[in-house]
Amino acid sequence: MSDPIIVEKVDHWVKITLNRPERLNALNIEMHLAFRSALENVGTARAVLITGAGRGFCAGQDLGDRNPDTGDWPPDLGQTLNDYFNPLVRLINGLSVPVVCAVNGVAAGAGANLALACDVVLAANNARFIQAFSKIGLVPDAGGSWILPRRLGMARAMGLALTGEVLSGSQAAEWGLIWKSYDEAELMSAAYELVTKFAAGPTAAYAGTKKLMQAAAGNLFDEHLDDEAIVQQACGRSDDYAEGVRAFLAKRPAKFIGS
Ligand code: LHQ
């Protein structure tokens, strides 16, 4: 049997591929644990790329493991979230380096929301984002009910969640749910270009940017200004800031070292 998660180290970044294509990369326990381990072990990588093998990105929870007519019923879905999905979302959020997601095909249920947890989301124009939860009697999870209204506003967030309608990759980009969408054939080269750029970028500034952007949702404006001053103070002491300014003054590209 092939590995459910493929990890490839490329220069200063790591590619994580969800690899159960025959199930559209739906997550079973083995895959959850391998995905978690991959995220926990990015080490000194300066950027991470997450994508899916085959024609899908991720179809969420493996529903084959949830047949009401076989095995114990009802399952404890709260425990499934606490033990498997939420650790993944927290790990993605907690990585200090940029996490790029290339949504190569359908992203349904928690599969969609894992993608949306990443810092920069690219998608194929014909990818499908589906808040599939209502179709099986569930609520958006893996951070979906938090992120959707913030990115889209209540009307679109509620519409997607209650109807379970398909949102194409191109429409997701137009709506501001994701960063950009591309023709299917161009998606991966665009993703590689972006992640390579991040891996050669000012790593401490990216970490500070992530921290501030994430804190913004819970901060009052005034305290957020204080937070910016603290983070910027640290950036001002980094080698990469000195290099960035030197390069600007010398009219040459900066060579950031990641510290
Ligand atoms: C699948 C799956 C799948 C197993 C496609 N499982 N096999 C969190 C906490 C705790 C528990 C519960 O859940 C959650 C979060 C969640 O993620 S809930 C939402 C779970 N996901 C879904 O409800 C999506 C179910 N899948 C679909 O609606 C469709 O398959 C989509 C729209 C994703 C793709 O449709 P198609 O492109 O038409 O492909 P397909 O349906 O033919 O799927 C291809 C194969 O993949 C097929 O198997 P088969 O043996 O017939 O070829 C599907 O059964 C299998 N598959 N999703 N989640």
mmCIF file of C-alpha atoms and ligand atoms in Angstrom:
data_model
loop_
_atom_site.group_PDB
_atom_site.id
_atom_site.type_symbol
_atom_site.label_atom_id
_atom_site.label_comp_id
_atom_site.label_asym_id
_atom_site.label_seq_id
_atom_site.Cartn_x
_atom_site.Cartn_y
_atom_site.Cartn_z
ATOM 1 C CA MET A 1 0.000 0.000 0.000
ATOM 2 C CA SER A 2 1.314 3.467 -0.840
ATOM 3 C CA ASP A 3 2.023 6.070 1.823
ATOM 4 C CA PRO A 4 -1.100 8.134 2.569
ATOM 5 C CA ILE A 5 1.083 11.230 2.919
ATOM 6 C CA ILE A 6 4.135 11.933 0.780
ATOM 7 C CA VAL A 7 6.728 14.334 2.160
ATOM 8 C CA GLU A 8 9.376 15.760 -0.169
ATOM 9 C CA LYS A 9 12.104 18.140 0.910
ATOM 10 C CA VAL A 10 12.935 20.591 -1.860
ATOM 11 C CA ASP A 11 15.774 23.036 -1.187
ATOM 12 C CA HIS A 12 14.487 25.060 1.763
ATOM 13 C CA TRP A 13 10.854 24.018 1.579
ATOM 14 C CA VAL A 14 8.724 20.934 2.126
ATOM 15 C CA LYS A 15 5.971 19.537 -0.064
ATOM 16 C CA ILE A 16 3.259 17.502 1.641
ATOM 17 C CA THR A 17 0.981 15.539 -0.692
ATOM 18 C CA LEU A 18 -2.257 13.945 0.499
ATOM 19 C CA ASN A 19 -2.075 10.589 -1.210
ATOM 20 C CA ARG A 20 -5.247 8.505 -1.206
ATOM 21 C CA PRO A 21 -6.414 9.477 -4.671
ATOM 22 C CA GLU A 22 -8.903 6.623 -5.032
ATOM 23 C CA ARG A 23 -10.862 8.185 -2.127
ATOM 24 C CA LEU A 24 -10.217 11.764 -3.267
ATOM 25 C CA ASN A 25 -7.739 11.976 -0.362
ATOM 26 C CA ALA A 26 -10.464 11.606 2.276
ATOM 27 C CA LEU A 27 -8.798 11.365 5.674
ATOM 28 C CA ASN A 28 -8.788 8.158 7.667
ATOM 29 C CA ILE A 29 -6.924 7.743 10.940
ATOM 30 C CA GLU A 30 -3.695 6.496 9.375
ATOM 31 C CA MET A 31 -3.645 9.496 7.065
ATOM 32 C CA HIS A 32 -4.465 11.938 9.869
ATOM 33 C CA LEU A 33 -1.518 10.682 11.890
ATOM 34 C CA ALA A 34 0.860 10.772 8.925
ATOM 35 C CA PHE A 35 -0.298 14.308 8.013
ATOM 36 C CA ARG A 36 0.202 15.436 11.600
ATOM 37 C CA SER A 37 3.663 13.924 11.722
ATOM 38 C CA ALA A 38 4.589 15.642 8.438
ATOM 39 C CA LEU A 39 3.508 19.020 9.846
ATOM 40 C CA GLU A 40 5.314 18.404 13.127
ATOM 41 C CA ASN A 41 8.526 17.600 11.281
ATOM 42 C CA VAL A 42 8.948 20.463 8.832
ATOM 43 C CA GLY A 43 12.097 21.292 10.805
ATOM 44 C CA THR A 44 14.094 24.143 9.360
ATOM 45 C CA ALA A 45 12.054 24.412 6.162
ATOM 46 C CA ARG A 46 11.310 28.037 5.306
ATOM 47 C CA ALA A 47 7.983 27.302 3.571
ATOM 48 C CA VAL A 48 5.501 24.464 3.208
ATOM 49 C CA LEU A 49 3.342 23.417 0.251
ATOM 50 C CA ILE A 50 0.303 21.197 0.736
ATOM 51 C CA THR A 51 -1.516 19.605 -2.200
ATOM 52 C CA GLY A 52 -3.405 16.462 -3.190
ATOM 53 C CA ALA A 53 -2.569 13.527 -5.445
ATOM 54 C CA GLY A 54 -4.919 12.661 -8.295
ATOM 55 C CA ARG A 55 -8.028 14.588 -9.273
ATOM 56 C CA GLY A 56 -9.021 15.735 -5.785
ATOM 57 C CA PHE A 57 -7.500 17.801 -3.010
ATOM 58 C CA CYS A 58 -9.341 16.271 -0.037
ATOM 59 C CA ALA A 59 -12.928 15.014 0.430
ATOM 60 C CA GLY A 60 -12.849 15.542 4.217
ATOM 61 C CA GLN A 61 -13.449 12.782 6.705
ATOM 62 C CA ASP A 62 -13.461 9.262 5.277
ATOM 63 C CA LEU A 63 -17.147 8.408 5.416
ATOM 64 C CA GLY A 64 -16.334 4.758 4.817
ATOM 65 C CA ASP A 65 -15.301 4.753 8.479
ATOM 66 C CA ARG A 66 -18.702 6.181 9.478
ATOM 67 C CA ASN A 67 -21.255 3.652 8.310
ATOM 68 C CA PRO A 68 -24.234 3.781 10.767
ATOM 69 C CA ASP A 69 -25.114 0.199 9.875
ATOM 70 C CA THR A 70 -21.764 -1.276 10.797
ATOM 71 C CA GLY A 71 -19.726 -0.678 13.928
ATOM 72 C CA ASP A 72 -20.593 1.492 16.935
ATOM 73 C CA TRP A 73 -23.152 4.250 16.461
ATOM 74 C CA PRO A 74 -23.317 7.123 17.200
ATOM 75 C CA PRO A 75 -19.673 8.070 16.860
ATOM 76 C CA ASP A 76 -18.276 10.831 19.055
ATOM 77 C CA LEU A 77 -17.604 13.484 16.434
ATOM 78 C CA GLY A 78 -16.425 15.943 19.073
ATOM 79 C CA GLN A 79 -13.670 13.506 19.898
ATOM 80 C CA THR A 80 -12.847 13.050 16.198
ATOM 81 C CA LEU A 81 -12.406 16.801 15.912
ATOM 82 C CA ASN A 82 -10.427 17.125 19.138
ATOM 83 C CA ASP A 83 -8.187 14.163 18.386
ATOM 84 C CA TYR A 84 -7.650 14.469 14.635
ATOM 85 C CA PHE A 85 -8.888 17.523 12.731
ATOM 86 C CA ASN A 86 -8.273 20.305 15.246
ATOM 87 C CA PRO A 87 -4.642 19.311 15.847
ATOM 88 C CA LEU A 88 -4.063 19.582 12.086
ATOM 89 C CA VAL A 89 -5.661 23.017 11.872
ATOM 90 C CA ARG A 90 -3.716 24.201 14.928
ATOM 91 C CA LEU A 91 -0.457 22.861 13.512
ATOM 92 C CA ILE A 92 -0.987 24.629 10.184
ATOM 93 C CA ASN A 93 -1.870 27.846 12.023
ATOM 94 C CA GLY A 94 1.025 27.511 14.417
ATOM 95 C CA LEU A 95 3.785 26.995 11.845
ATOM 96 C CA SER A 96 5.822 30.167 11.731
ATOM 97 C CA VAL A 97 6.678 29.718 8.042
ATOM 98 C CA PRO A 98 4.270 30.407 5.164
ATOM 99 C CA VAL A 99 2.012 27.472 4.350
ATOM 100 C CA VAL A 100 0.808 27.450 0.745
ATOM 101 C CA CYS A 101 -2.048 25.202 -0.313
ATOM 102 C CA ALA A 102 -2.525 24.210 -3.948
ATOM 103 C CA VAL A 103 -6.107 22.996 -4.260
ATOM 104 C CA ASN A 104 -5.828 20.777 -7.312
ATOM 105 C CA GLY A 105 -9.418 19.489 -7.363
ATOM 106 C CA VAL A 106 -12.410 18.968 -5.139
ATOM 107 C CA ALA A 107 -12.046 20.150 -1.525
ATOM 108 C CA ALA A 108 -15.086 19.033 0.444
ATOM 109 C CA GLY A 109 -16.124 19.259 4.091
ATOM 110 C CA ALA A 110 -13.170 19.422 6.428
ATOM 111 C CA GLY A 111 -10.973 19.003 3.331
ATOM 112 C CA ALA A 112 -12.069 22.474 2.190
ATOM 113 C CA ASN A 113 -11.513 23.964 5.610
ATOM 114 C CA LEU A 114 -8.066 22.432 6.028
ATOM 115 C CA ALA A 115 -7.147 24.147 2.752
ATOM 116 C CA LEU A 116 -8.582 27.442 4.013
ATOM 117 C CA ALA A 117 -6.511 27.152 7.202
ATOM 118 C CA CYS A 118 -3.364 27.582 5.104
ATOM 119 C CA ASP A 119 -1.791 31.023 4.743
ATOM 120 C CA VAL A 120 -1.976 31.377 0.978
ATOM 121 C CA VAL A 121 -4.459 29.268 -0.952
ATOM 122 C CA LEU A 122 -4.167 28.752 -4.703
ATOM 123 C CA ALA A 123 -6.643 26.646 -6.641
ATOM 124 C CA ALA A 124 -7.305 25.333 -10.091
ATOM 125 C CA ASN A 125 -10.071 27.361 -11.751
ATOM 126 C CA ASN A 126 -12.111 24.165 -11.945
ATOM 127 C CA ALA A 127 -11.432 23.060 -8.357
ATOM 128 C CA ARG A 128 -14.567 22.688 -6.255
ATOM 129 C CA PHE A 129 -14.919 24.022 -2.709
ATOM 130 C CA ILE A 130 -17.889 22.349 -1.030
ATOM 131 C CA GLN A 131 -19.093 22.927 2.520
ATOM 132 C CA ALA A 132 -20.578 19.460 2.269
ATOM 133 C CA PHE A 133 -21.487 19.206 5.955
ATOM 134 C CA SER A 134 -25.198 20.093 5.715
ATOM 135 C CA LYS A 135 -25.667 17.292 3.168
ATOM 136 C CA ILE A 136 -24.858 14.749 5.868
ATOM 137 C CA GLY A 137 -26.438 16.553 8.823
ATOM 138 C CA LEU A 138 -23.349 18.273 10.206
ATOM 139 C CA VAL A 139 -22.065 21.793 10.770
ATOM 140 C CA PRO A 140 -18.933 23.284 9.176
ATOM 141 C CA ASP A 141 -15.917 22.277 11.228
ATOM 142 C CA ALA A 142 -12.109 22.351 11.109
ATOM 143 C CA GLY A 143 -12.397 26.141 11.523
ATOM 144 C CA GLY A 144 -14.868 26.635 8.658
ATOM 145 C CA SER A 145 -17.599 28.392 10.628
ATOM 146 C CA TRP A 146 -14.938 30.820 11.935
ATOM 147 C CA ILE A 147 -13.119 31.562 8.726
ATOM 148 C CA LEU A 148 -15.991 31.705 6.214
ATOM 149 C CA PRO A 149 -17.882 34.688 7.668
ATOM 150 C CA ARG A 150 -14.610 36.558 8.182
ATOM 151 C CA ARG A 151 -13.402 36.057 4.610
ATOM 152 C CA LEU A 152 -16.714 36.265 2.791
ATOM 153 C CA GLY A 153 -19.179 38.141 4.988
ATOM 154 C CA MET A 154 -22.259 36.511 6.466
ATOM 155 C CA ALA A 155 -24.398 36.306 3.315
ATOM 156 C CA ARG A 156 -21.973 34.206 1.295
ATOM 157 C CA ALA A 157 -20.694 32.230 4.277
ATOM 158 C CA MET A 158 -24.189 31.288 5.346
ATOM 159 C CA GLY A 159 -25.248 30.516 1.773
ATOM 160 C CA LEU A 160 -22.332 28.152 1.210
ATOM 161 C CA ALA A 161 -22.727 26.436 4.570
ATOM 162 C CA LEU A 162 -26.493 25.963 4.493
ATOM 163 C CA THR A 163 -26.829 24.940 0.836
ATOM 164 C CA GLY A 164 -23.616 22.946 0.431
ATOM 165 C CA GLU A 165 -23.404 24.423 -3.082
ATOM 166 C CA VAL A 166 -20.208 24.052 -5.090
ATOM 167 C CA LEU A 167 -17.935 27.095 -5.320
ATOM 168 C CA SER A 168 -15.432 26.894 -8.172
ATOM 169 C CA GLY A 169 -11.771 27.787 -7.665
ATOM 170 C CA SER A 170 -12.143 30.822 -9.920
ATOM 171 C CA GLN A 171 -15.235 32.045 -8.031
ATOM 172 C CA ALA A 172 -13.469 31.426 -4.696
ATOM 173 C CA ALA A 173 -10.688 33.750 -5.859
ATOM 174 C CA GLU A 174 -13.178 36.364 -7.089
ATOM 175 C CA TRP A 175 -14.944 36.258 -3.720
ATOM 176 C CA GLY A 176 -11.706 36.640 -1.779
ATOM 177 C CA LEU A 177 -11.956 33.226 -0.144
ATOM 178 C CA ILE A 178 -8.552 32.292 -1.563
ATOM 179 C CA TRP A 179 -5.555 34.145 -2.977
ATOM 180 C CA LYS A 180 -5.581 33.215 -6.706
ATOM 181 C CA SER A 181 -6.823 30.629 -9.160
ATOM 182 C CA TYR A 182 -5.143 29.245 -12.279
ATOM 183 C CA ASP A 183 -5.802 27.008 -15.237
ATOM 184 C CA GLU A 184 -5.392 23.453 -14.010
ATOM 185 C CA ALA A 185 -2.205 22.950 -16.060
ATOM 186 C CA GLU A 186 -0.571 26.021 -14.516
ATOM 187 C CA LEU A 187 -1.505 25.532 -10.868
ATOM 188 C CA MET A 188 1.497 23.544 -9.694
ATOM 189 C CA SER A 189 4.095 25.695 -11.419
ATOM 190 C CA ALA A 190 2.488 28.780 -9.866
ATOM 191 C CA ALA A 191 2.544 27.055 -6.466
ATOM 192 C CA TYR A 192 6.214 26.053 -6.852
ATOM 193 C CA GLU A 193 7.135 29.588 -7.851
ATOM 194 C CA LEU A 194 5.395 31.030 -4.806
ATOM 195 C CA VAL A 195 6.762 28.555 -2.289
ATOM 196 C CA THR A 196 10.281 28.953 -3.712
ATOM 197 C CA LYS A 197 9.945 32.712 -3.274
ATOM 198 C CA PHE A 198 8.800 32.275 0.330
ATOM 199 C CA ALA A 199 11.661 29.846 1.043
ATOM 200 C CA ALA A 200 14.118 32.531 -0.047
ATOM 201 C CA GLY A 201 12.281 35.338 1.740
ATOM 202 C CA PRO A 202 12.563 37.137 5.080
ATOM 203 C CA THR A 203 11.528 34.226 7.313
ATOM 204 C CA ALA A 204 11.318 36.220 10.559
ATOM 205 C CA ALA A 205 9.172 38.885 8.913
ATOM 206 C CA TYR A 206 6.839 36.205 7.546
ATOM 207 C CA ALA A 207 6.565 34.689 11.033
ATOM 208 C CA GLY A 208 5.767 38.112 12.499
ATOM 209 C CA THR A 209 3.238 38.807 9.755
ATOM 210 C CA LYS A 210 1.435 35.535 10.450
ATOM 211 C CA LYS A 211 1.398 36.232 14.183
ATOM 212 C CA LEU A 212 -0.029 39.722 13.731
ATOM 213 C CA MET A 213 -2.627 38.747 11.145
ATOM 214 C CA GLN A 214 -3.828 35.900 13.338
ATOM 215 C CA ALA A 215 -3.951 38.114 16.441
ATOM 216 C CA ALA A 216 -5.880 40.824 14.591
ATOM 217 C CA ALA A 217 -9.166 38.889 14.794
ATOM 218 C CA GLY A 218 -9.123 39.016 18.593
ATOM 219 C CA ASN A 219 -7.343 42.351 19.205
ATOM 220 C CA LEU A 220 -8.684 45.823 19.736
ATOM 221 C CA PHE A 221 -7.119 48.297 17.303
ATOM 222 C CA ASP A 222 -5.196 50.131 19.977
ATOM 223 C CA GLU A 223 -3.601 47.014 21.453
ATOM 224 C CA HIS A 224 -2.864 45.773 17.958
ATOM 225 C CA LEU A 225 -0.790 48.880 17.275
ATOM 226 C CA ASP A 226 1.276 47.963 20.339
ATOM 227 C CA ASP A 227 1.690 44.411 19.037
ATOM 228 C CA GLU A 228 2.884 45.712 15.675
ATOM 229 C CA ALA A 229 5.491 47.848 17.406
ATOM 230 C CA ILE A 230 6.798 44.836 19.359
ATOM 231 C CA VAL A 231 6.995 42.565 16.314
ATOM 232 C CA GLN A 232 8.497 45.274 14.126
ATOM 233 C CA GLN A 233 11.108 45.998 16.774
ATOM 234 C CA ALA A 234 12.251 42.374 16.542
ATOM 235 C CA CYS A 235 12.259 42.505 12.725
ATOM 236 C CA GLY A 236 14.346 45.653 12.892
ATOM 237 C CA ARG A 237 17.077 43.628 14.624
ATOM 238 C CA SER A 238 17.100 40.848 12.021
ATOM 239 C CA ASP A 239 19.876 40.273 9.489
ATOM 240 C CA ASP A 240 17.261 40.166 6.759
ATOM 241 C CA TYR A 241 16.096 43.713 7.489
ATOM 242 C CA ALA A 242 19.672 44.996 7.171
ATOM 243 C CA GLU A 243 20.083 43.019 3.949
ATOM 244 C CA GLY A 244 16.757 44.269 2.570
ATOM 245 C CA VAL A 245 17.689 47.903 3.124
ATOM 246 C CA ARG A 246 21.249 47.426 1.835
ATOM 247 C CA ALA A 247 19.926 45.744 -1.296
ATOM 248 C CA PHE A 248 17.411 48.517 -1.868
ATOM 249 C CA LEU A 249 20.055 51.195 -1.559
ATOM 250 C CA ALA A 250 22.434 49.284 -3.847
ATOM 251 C CA LYS A 251 19.603 48.692 -6.362
ATOM 252 C CA ARG A 252 20.138 44.919 -6.327
ATOM 253 C CA PRO A 253 17.884 41.988 -5.335
ATOM 254 C CA ALA A 254 18.023 41.121 -1.617
ATOM 255 C CA LYS A 255 19.564 37.811 -0.560
ATOM 256 C CA PHE A 256 17.677 36.908 2.591
ATOM 257 C CA ILE A 257 19.158 34.254 4.844
ATOM 258 C CA GLY A 258 16.101 33.623 6.999
ATOM 259 C CA SER A 259 17.278 35.212 10.242
HETATM 260 C C1 LHQ B 1 -15.093 9.140 -0.434
HETATM 261 C C2 LHQ B 1 -15.305 10.384 0.167
HETATM 262 C C3 LHQ B 1 -15.290 10.459 1.574
HETATM 263 C C4 LHQ B 1 -14.881 8.158 1.616
HETATM 264 C C5 LHQ B 1 -15.408 10.635 -1.947
HETATM 265 N N1 LHQ B 1 -15.065 9.329 2.266
HETATM 266 N N2 LHQ B 1 -14.887 8.034 0.288
HETATM 267 C C6 LHQ B 1 -15.372 15.954 10.884
HETATM 268 C C7 LHQ B 1 -15.493 15.380 12.138
HETATM 269 C C8 LHQ B 1 -15.942 14.137 12.326
HETATM 270 C C9 LHQ B 1 -16.589 13.385 11.502
HETATM 271 C C10 LHQ B 1 -17.259 13.783 10.368
HETATM 272 O O1 LHQ B 1 -16.730 14.670 9.519
HETATM 273 C C11 LHQ B 1 -15.985 15.692 9.759
HETATM 274 C C12 LHQ B 1 -15.713 16.597 8.704
HETATM 275 C C13 LHQ B 1 -16.101 16.236 7.334
HETATM 276 O O2 LHQ B 1 -15.254 16.271 6.509
HETATM 277 S S1 LHQ B 1 -17.710 15.907 7.008
HETATM 278 C C14 LHQ B 1 -17.756 15.888 5.258
HETATM 279 C C15 LHQ B 1 -17.224 14.620 4.685
HETATM 280 N N3 LHQ B 1 -17.145 14.705 3.260
HETATM 281 C C16 LHQ B 1 -18.198 14.689 2.440
HETATM 282 O O3 LHQ B 1 -19.332 14.671 2.832
HETATM 283 C C17 LHQ B 1 -17.902 14.629 0.968
HETATM 284 C C18 LHQ B 1 -18.369 13.318 0.397
HETATM 285 N N4 LHQ B 1 -18.024 13.229 -1.000
HETATM 286 C C19 LHQ B 1 -18.695 13.806 -1.979
HETATM 287 O O4 LHQ B 1 -19.668 14.493 -1.765
HETATM 288 C C20 LHQ B 1 -18.200 13.600 -3.379
HETATM 289 O O5 LHQ B 1 -17.443 12.427 -3.415
HETATM 290 C C21 LHQ B 1 -17.344 14.786 -3.880
HETATM 291 C C22 LHQ B 1 -18.252 16.006 -4.098
HETATM 292 C C23 LHQ B 1 -16.233 15.133 -2.896
HETATM 293 C C24 LHQ B 1 -16.696 14.399 -5.214
HETATM 294 O O6 LHQ B 1 -17.685 13.971 -6.115
HETATM 295 P P1 LHQ B 1 -17.239 13.235 -7.484
HETATM 296 O O7 LHQ B 1 -16.223 14.044 -8.166
HETATM 297 O O8 LHQ B 1 -18.497 12.922 -8.207
HETATM 298 O O9 LHQ B 1 -16.486 11.903 -7.033
HETATM 299 P P2 LHQ B 1 -17.141 10.574 -6.406
HETATM 300 O O10 LHQ B 1 -18.255 10.919 -5.504
HETATM 301 O O11 LHQ B 1 -17.411 9.606 -7.501
HETATM 302 O O12 LHQ B 1 -15.922 10.062 -5.494
HETATM 303 C C25 LHQ B 1 -14.867 9.274 -6.007
HETATM 304 C C26 LHQ B 1 -14.586 8.164 -5.033
HETATM 305 O O13 LHQ B 1 -14.161 8.748 -3.791
HETATM 306 C C27 LHQ B 1 -15.855 7.392 -4.727
HETATM 307 O O14 LHQ B 1 -15.502 6.067 -4.497
HETATM 308 P P3 LHQ B 1 -15.832 4.917 -5.622
HETATM 309 O O15 LHQ B 1 -15.366 3.658 -4.986
HETATM 310 O O16 LHQ B 1 -17.287 4.991 -5.898
HETATM 311 O O17 LHQ B 1 -15.020 5.329 -6.812
HETATM 312 C C28 LHQ B 1 -16.329 7.997 -3.421
HETATM 313 O O18 LHQ B 1 -17.104 7.139 -2.646
HETATM 314 C C29 LHQ B 1 -15.002 8.290 -2.742
HETATM 315 N N5 LHQ B 1 -15.157 9.343 -1.739
HETATM 316 N N6 LHQ B 1 -15.507 11.297 -0.789
HETATM 317 N N7 LHQ B 1 -15.450 11.630 2.243
#
